[in-house]
Tab-separated table of C-alpha atoms in Angstrom:
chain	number	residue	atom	x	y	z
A	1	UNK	CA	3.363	-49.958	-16.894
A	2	UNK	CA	0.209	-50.152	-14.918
A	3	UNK	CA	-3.107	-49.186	-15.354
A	4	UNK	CA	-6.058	-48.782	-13.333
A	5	UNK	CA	-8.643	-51.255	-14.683
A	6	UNK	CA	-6.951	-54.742	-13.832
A	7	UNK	CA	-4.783	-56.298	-11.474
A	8	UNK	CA	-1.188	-56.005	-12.707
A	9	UNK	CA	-0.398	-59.490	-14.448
A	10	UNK	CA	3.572	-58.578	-14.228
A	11	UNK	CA	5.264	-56.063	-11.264
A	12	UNK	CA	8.933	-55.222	-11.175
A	13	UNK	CA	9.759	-57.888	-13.900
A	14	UNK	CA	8.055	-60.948	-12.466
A	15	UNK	CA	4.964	-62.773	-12.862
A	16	UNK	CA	2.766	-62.035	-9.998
A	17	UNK	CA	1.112	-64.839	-7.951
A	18	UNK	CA	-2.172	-64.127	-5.488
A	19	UNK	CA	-1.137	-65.839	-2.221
A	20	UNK	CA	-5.292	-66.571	-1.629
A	21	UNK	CA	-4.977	-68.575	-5.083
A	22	UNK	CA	-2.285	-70.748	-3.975
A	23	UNK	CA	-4.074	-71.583	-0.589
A	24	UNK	CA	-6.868	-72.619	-2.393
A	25	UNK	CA	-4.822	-74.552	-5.327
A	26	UNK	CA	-1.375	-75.772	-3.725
A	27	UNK	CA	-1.022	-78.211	-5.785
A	28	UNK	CA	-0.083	-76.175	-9.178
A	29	UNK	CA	3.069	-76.615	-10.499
A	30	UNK	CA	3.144	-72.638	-10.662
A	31	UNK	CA	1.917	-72.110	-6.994
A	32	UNK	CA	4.776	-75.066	-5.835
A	33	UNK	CA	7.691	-73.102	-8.086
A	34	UNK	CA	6.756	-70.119	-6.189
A	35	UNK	CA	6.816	-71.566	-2.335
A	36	UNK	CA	10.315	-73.015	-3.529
A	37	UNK	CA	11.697	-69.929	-4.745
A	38	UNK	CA	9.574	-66.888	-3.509
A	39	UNK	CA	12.010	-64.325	-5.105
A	40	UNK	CA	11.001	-65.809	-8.449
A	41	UNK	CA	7.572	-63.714	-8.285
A	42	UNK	CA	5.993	-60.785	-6.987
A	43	UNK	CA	3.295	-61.976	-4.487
A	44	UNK	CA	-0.527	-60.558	-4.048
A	45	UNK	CA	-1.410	-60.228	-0.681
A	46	UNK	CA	-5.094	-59.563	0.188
A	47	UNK	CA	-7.909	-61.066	1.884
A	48	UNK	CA	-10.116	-62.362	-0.532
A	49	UNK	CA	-13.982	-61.694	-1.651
A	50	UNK	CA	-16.150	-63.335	-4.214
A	51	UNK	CA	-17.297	-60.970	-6.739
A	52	UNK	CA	-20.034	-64.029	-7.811
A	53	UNK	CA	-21.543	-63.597	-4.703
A	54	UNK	CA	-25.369	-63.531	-4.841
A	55	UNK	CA	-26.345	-61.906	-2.503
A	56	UNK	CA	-23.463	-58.932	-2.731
A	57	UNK	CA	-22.626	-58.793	-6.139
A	58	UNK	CA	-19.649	-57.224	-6.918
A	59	UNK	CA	-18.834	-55.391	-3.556
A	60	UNK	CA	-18.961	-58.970	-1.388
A	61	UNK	CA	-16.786	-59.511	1.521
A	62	UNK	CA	-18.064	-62.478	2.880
A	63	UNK	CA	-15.105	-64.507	3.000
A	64	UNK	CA	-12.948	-61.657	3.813
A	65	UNK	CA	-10.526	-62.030	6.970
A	66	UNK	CA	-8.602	-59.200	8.205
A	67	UNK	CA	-5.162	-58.106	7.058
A	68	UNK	CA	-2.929	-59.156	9.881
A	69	UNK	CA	-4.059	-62.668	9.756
A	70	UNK	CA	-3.762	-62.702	5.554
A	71	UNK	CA	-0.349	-61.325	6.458
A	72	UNK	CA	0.709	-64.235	9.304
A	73	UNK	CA	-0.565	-66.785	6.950
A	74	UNK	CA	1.712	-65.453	4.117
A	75	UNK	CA	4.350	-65.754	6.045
A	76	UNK	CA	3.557	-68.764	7.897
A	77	UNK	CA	3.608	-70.059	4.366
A	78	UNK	CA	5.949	-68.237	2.477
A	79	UNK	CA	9.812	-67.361	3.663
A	80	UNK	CA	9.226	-63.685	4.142
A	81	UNK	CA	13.180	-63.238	4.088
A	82	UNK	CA	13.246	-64.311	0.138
A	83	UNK	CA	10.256	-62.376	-0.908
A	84	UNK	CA	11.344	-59.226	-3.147
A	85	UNK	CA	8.059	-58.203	-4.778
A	86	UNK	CA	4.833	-57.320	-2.934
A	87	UNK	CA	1.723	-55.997	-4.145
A	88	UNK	CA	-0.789	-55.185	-1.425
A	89	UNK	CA	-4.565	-54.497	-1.544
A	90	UNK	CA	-7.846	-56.185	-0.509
A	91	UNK	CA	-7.053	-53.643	2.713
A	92	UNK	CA	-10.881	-53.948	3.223
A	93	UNK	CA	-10.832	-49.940	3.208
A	94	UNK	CA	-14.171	-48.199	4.015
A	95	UNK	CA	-14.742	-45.465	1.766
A	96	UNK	CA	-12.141	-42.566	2.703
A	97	UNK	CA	-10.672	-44.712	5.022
A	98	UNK	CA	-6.879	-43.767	5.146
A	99	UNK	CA	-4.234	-46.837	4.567
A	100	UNK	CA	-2.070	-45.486	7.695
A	101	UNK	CA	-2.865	-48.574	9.848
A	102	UNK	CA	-1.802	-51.238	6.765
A	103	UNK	CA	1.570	-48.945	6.080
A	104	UNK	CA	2.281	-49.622	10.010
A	105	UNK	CA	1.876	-52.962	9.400
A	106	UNK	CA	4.119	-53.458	7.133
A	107	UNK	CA	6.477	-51.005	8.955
A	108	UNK	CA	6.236	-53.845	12.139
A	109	UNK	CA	7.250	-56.403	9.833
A	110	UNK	CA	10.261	-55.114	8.166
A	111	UNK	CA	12.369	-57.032	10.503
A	112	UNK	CA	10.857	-60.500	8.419
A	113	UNK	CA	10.256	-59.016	4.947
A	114	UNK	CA	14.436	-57.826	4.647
A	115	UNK	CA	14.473	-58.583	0.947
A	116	UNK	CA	11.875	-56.706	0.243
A	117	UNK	CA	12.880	-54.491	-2.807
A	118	UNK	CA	9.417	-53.671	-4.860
A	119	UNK	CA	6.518	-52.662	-3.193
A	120	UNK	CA	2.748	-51.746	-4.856
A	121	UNK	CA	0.893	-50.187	-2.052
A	122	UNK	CA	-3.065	-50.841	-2.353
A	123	UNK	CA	-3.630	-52.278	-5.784
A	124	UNK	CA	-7.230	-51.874	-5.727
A	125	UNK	CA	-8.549	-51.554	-9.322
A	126	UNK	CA	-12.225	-50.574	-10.894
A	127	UNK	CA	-13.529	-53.484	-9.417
A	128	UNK	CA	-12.963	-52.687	-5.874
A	129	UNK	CA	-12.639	-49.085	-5.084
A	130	UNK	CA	-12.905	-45.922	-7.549
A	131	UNK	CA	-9.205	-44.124	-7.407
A	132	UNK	CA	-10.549	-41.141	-5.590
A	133	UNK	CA	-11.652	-43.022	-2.755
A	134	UNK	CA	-8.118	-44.249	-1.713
A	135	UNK	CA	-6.625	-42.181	0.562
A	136	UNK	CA	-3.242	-42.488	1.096
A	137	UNK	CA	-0.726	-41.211	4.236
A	138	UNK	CA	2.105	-40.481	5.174
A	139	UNK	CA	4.773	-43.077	3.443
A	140	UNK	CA	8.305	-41.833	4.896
A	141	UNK	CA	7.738	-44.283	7.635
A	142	UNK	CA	7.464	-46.876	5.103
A	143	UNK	CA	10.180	-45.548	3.473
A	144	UNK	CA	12.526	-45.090	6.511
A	145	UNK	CA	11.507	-48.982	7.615
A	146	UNK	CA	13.131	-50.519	4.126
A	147	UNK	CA	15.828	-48.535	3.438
A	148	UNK	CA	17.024	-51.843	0.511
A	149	UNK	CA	13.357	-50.818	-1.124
A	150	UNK	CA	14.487	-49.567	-5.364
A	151	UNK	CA	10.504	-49.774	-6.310
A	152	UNK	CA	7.650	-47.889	-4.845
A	153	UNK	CA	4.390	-47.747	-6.512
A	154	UNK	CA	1.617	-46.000	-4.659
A	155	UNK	CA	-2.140	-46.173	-6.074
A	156	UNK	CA	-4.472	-43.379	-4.415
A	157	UNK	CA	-3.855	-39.519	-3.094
A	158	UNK	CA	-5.071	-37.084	-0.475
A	159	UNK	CA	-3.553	-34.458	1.334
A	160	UNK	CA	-1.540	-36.838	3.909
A	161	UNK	CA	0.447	-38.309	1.260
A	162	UNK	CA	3.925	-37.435	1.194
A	163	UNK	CA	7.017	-38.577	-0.275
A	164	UNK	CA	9.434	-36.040	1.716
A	165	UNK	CA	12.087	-39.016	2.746
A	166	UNK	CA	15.135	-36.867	4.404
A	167	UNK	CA	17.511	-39.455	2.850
A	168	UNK	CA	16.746	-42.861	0.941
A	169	UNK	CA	19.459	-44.386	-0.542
A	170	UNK	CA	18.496	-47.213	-2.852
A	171	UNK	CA	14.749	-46.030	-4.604
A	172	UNK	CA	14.980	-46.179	-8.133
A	173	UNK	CA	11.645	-46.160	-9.463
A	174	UNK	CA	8.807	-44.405	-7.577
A	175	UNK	CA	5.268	-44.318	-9.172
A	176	UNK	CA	2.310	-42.245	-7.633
A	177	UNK	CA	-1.048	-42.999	-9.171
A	178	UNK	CA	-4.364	-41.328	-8.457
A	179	UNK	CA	-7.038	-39.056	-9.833
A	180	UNK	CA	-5.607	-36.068	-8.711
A	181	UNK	CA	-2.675	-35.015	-6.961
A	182	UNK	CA	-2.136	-32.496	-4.798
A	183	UNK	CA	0.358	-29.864	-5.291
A	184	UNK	CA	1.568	-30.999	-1.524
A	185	UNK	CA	2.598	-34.155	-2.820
A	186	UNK	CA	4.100	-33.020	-5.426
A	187	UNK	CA	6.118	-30.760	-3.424
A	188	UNK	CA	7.613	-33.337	-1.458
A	189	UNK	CA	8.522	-35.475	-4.037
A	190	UNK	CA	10.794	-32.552	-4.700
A	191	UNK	CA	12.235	-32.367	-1.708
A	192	UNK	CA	13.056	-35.731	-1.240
A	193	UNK	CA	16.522	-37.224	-0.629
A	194	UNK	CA	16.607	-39.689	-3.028
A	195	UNK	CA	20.093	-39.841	-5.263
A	196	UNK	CA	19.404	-43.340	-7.087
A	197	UNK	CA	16.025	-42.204	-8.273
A	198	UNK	CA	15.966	-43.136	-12.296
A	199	UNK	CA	12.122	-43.177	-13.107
A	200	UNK	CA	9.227	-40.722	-11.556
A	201	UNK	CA	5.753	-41.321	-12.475
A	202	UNK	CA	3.285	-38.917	-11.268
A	203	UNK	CA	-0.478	-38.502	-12.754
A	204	UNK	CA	-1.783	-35.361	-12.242
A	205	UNK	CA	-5.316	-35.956	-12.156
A	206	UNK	CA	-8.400	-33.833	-12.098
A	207	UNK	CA	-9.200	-30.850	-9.974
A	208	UNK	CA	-12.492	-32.557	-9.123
A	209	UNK	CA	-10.399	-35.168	-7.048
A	210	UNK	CA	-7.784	-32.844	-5.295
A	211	UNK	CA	-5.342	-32.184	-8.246
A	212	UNK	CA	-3.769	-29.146	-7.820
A	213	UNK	CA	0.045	-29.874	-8.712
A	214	UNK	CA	1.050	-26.902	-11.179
A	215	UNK	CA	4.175	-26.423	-13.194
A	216	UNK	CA	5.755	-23.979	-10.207
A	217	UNK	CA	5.487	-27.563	-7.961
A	218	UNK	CA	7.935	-29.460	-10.291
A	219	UNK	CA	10.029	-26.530	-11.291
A	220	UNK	CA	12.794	-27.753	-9.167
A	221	UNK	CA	12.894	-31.191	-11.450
A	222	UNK	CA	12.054	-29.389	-14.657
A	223	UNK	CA	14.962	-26.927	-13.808
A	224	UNK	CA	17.377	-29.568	-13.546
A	225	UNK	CA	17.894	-28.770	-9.712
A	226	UNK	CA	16.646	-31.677	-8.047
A	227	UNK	CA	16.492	-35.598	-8.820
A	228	UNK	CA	19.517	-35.595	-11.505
A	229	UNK	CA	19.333	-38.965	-11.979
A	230	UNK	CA	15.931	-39.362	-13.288
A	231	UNK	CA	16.061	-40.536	-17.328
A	232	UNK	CA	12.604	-42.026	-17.379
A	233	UNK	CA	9.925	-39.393	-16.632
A	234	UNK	CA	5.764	-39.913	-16.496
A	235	UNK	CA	3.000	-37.512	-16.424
A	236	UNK	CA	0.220	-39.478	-16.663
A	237	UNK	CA	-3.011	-38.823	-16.911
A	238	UNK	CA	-2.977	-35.207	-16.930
A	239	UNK	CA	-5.991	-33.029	-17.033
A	240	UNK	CA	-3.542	-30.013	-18.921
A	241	UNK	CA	-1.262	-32.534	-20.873
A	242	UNK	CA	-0.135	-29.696	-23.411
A	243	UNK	CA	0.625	-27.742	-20.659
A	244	UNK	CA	3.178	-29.801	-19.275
A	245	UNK	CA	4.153	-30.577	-22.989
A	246	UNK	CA	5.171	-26.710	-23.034
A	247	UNK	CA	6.755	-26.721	-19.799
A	248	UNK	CA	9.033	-29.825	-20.531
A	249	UNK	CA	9.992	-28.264	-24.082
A	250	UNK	CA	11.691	-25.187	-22.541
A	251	UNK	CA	13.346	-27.154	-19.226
A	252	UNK	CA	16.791	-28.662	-18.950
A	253	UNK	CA	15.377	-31.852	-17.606
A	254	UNK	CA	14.586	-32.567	-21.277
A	255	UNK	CA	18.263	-32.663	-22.462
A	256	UNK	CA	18.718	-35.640	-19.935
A	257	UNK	CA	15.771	-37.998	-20.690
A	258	UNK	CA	15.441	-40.832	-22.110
A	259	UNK	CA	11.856	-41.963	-21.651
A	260	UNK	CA	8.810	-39.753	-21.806
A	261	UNK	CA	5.625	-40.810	-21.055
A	262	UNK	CA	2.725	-38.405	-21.284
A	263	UNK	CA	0.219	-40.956	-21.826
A	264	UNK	CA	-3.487	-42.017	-20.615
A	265	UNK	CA	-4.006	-37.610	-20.739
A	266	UNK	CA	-5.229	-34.794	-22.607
A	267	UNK	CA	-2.825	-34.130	-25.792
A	268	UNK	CA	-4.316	-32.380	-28.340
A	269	UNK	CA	-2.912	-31.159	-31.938
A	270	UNK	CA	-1.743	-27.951	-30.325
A	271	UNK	CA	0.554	-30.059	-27.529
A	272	UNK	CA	1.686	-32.430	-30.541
A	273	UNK	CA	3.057	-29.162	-32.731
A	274	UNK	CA	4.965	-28.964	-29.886
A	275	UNK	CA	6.592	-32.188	-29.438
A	276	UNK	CA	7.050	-32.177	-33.575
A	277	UNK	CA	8.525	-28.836	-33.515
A	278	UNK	CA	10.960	-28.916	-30.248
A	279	UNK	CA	14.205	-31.112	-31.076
A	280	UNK	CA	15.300	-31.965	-27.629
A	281	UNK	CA	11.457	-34.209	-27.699
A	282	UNK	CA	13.500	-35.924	-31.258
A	283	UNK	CA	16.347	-37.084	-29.014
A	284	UNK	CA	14.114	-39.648	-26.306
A	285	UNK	CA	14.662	-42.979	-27.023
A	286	UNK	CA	10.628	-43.886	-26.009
A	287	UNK	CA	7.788	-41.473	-25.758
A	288	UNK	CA	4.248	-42.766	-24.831
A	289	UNK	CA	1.300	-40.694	-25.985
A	290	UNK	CA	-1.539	-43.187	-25.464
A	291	UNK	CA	-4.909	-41.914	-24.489
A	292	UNK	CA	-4.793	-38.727	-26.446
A	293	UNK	CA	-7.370	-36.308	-28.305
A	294	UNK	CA	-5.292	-35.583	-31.349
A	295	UNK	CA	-6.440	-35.259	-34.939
A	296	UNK	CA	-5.917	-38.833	-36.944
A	297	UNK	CA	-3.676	-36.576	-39.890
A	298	UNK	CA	-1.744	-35.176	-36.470
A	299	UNK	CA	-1.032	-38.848	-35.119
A	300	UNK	CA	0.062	-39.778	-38.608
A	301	UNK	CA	2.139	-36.705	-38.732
A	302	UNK	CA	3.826	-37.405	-34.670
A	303	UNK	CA	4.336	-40.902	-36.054
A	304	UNK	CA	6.441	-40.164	-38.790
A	305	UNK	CA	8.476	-37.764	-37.147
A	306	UNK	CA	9.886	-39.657	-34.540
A	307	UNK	CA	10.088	-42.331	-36.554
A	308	UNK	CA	12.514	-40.790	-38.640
A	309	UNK	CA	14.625	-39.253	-34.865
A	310	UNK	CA	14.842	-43.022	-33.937
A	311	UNK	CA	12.267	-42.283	-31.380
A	312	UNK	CA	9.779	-45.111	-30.339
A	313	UNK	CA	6.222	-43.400	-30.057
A	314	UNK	CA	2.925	-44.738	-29.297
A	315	UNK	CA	0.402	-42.537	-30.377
A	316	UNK	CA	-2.515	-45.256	-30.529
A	317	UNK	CA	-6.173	-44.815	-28.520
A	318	UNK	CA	-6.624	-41.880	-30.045
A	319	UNK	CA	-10.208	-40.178	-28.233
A	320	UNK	CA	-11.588	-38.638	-31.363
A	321	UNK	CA	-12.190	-34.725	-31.622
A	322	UNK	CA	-13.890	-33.501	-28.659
A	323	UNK	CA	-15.622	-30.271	-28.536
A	324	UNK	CA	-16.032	-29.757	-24.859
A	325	UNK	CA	-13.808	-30.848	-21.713
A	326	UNK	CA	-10.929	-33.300	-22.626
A	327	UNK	CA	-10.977	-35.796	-20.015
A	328	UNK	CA	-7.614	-38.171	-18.863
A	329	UNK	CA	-8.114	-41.863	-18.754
A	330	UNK	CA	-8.416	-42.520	-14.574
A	331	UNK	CA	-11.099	-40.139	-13.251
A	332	UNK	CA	-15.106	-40.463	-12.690
């Protein structure tokens, strides 16, 4: 699963290489495996900048070039026609600055990229952008262009992101990170046409950075009316995680699940009596609590009883007892 704070080691099963790396060092045995077989690895794309730099710091762009040349000399490099993994960032995004014009370049190019089947859309971590200020479109068009895509992960919100594909055949696994979504988004995620779709990962967020997305928005899933195929289900870093906790306990979603993750939010020992005392939560095969507030003797307790269902549970980084505002893991 991935987090906010570093670039993704591993996406959609393979190691991922930084195409700026191997320009730099073509001679590694890694960097050579990859040109010979570029299905073997999910590729970083991204025009580079030097974090080191002295006069910068952190924020440097001074050997940045723009996207559309990183992207010819990836594929001037690389056979575009056997990549299957991309991860795209390094957009050079001003603050606010929506990714439209980098999702229509990738639409143009879906003639050379047909392989593609995984897709991260603007991996920018702590390092080069703060979540809120990603602002996301409209990704049907994206959607519509690679019809063979199973993998979508999409790191940012705002209101012009939408999901609302009339009819996508082959997504499996669609992930939808930012610091708060809004109810919008949510909304279309429900009304997309997407049969094969096994895992959903949403994160909530904060109402500080546009999340809005209430229980009434994913009633449809929750109900069991929409997205029957999904066994893997994330709510991630919610700002109300025993709220959706309560929610999921009484919906007919839960009898179908497999994998639950609820982690990097808010779950206190009041959302945890819950899980304990609701058996359809004893019948997941995983369920990720990670990032929570609860009591140590409630962990201990939450361990134990899933334990004992045959239910895998990580209740680790717990947050300690806090006596104000519960805060999720992504927000500023």
């Amino acid at each position: 699963m991935v987090d906010f704070w570093d670039y993704t080691p591993v996406f959609a099963g393979l190691p991922v290489v930084a195409f700026d790396e191997l320009r730099h060092r073509p001679d590694e045995p890694r960097f050579a495996a990859a040109l010979a077989d570029p299905a073997s690895v999910a590729w970083r794309l991204g025009p580079p900048h030097d974090p080191g730099c002295a006069e910068h710091g952190p924020w440097c762009r001074c050997r940045e070039e723009d996207f559309d040349e990183h992207l010819e000399a990836f594929f001037g490099r690389v056979d575009p026609a056997r990549v299957r993994a991309l991860i795209a960032g390094g957009f050079g995004l001003e603050v606010s600055e929506s990714t439209a014009g980098y999702r229509d370049l990738f639409v143009d190019h879906a003639d050379r990229l047909t392989g593609l089947r995984s897709l991260f859309f603007t991996e920018y971590t702590t390092g080069d952008s703060e979540i809120s200020w990603i602002v996301q479109c409209d990704m049907v068009p994206l959607l519509d262009a690679y019809p063979g895509l199973t993998d979508l992960t999409v790191r940012g919100g705002g209101d012009e992101l939408n999901l609302g594909v009339t009819e996508h055949p082959s997504l499996r696994s669609l992930t939808l990170q930012n610091g708060g979504m809004p109810g919008a988004t949510a909304r279309s995620v429900m009304g997309a046409g997407l049969p094969a779709l096994e895992h959903l990962e949403l994160w909530p967020g904060v109402e500080e950075y546009g999340g809005s997305v209430t229980v009434d928005d994913l009633a449809p899933l929750l109900d069991g009316r929409v997205l029957g195929g999904v066994r893997s289900l994330g709510l991630r870093n919610a700002e109300q995680t025993d709220e959706w906790v309560l929610a999921l306990a009484g919906s007919p979603v839960l009898e179908r699940l497999e994998v639950l993750d609820l982690s990097l939010g808010t779950l206190t020992d009041e959302g945890a009596r819950v899980l304990m005392e609701t058996p359809g939560f004893r019948g997941l095969r995983r369920l990720d609590l990670h990032h929570n507030y609860m009591t140590e003797e409630t962990a201990a307790r939450v361990r134990e009883v899933f334990a004992a269902a045959g239910t895998e549970v990580d209740a680790e980084e717990r947050m300690g007892e806090a006596p104000g505002r519960l805060y999720p893991a992504v927000s500023e």
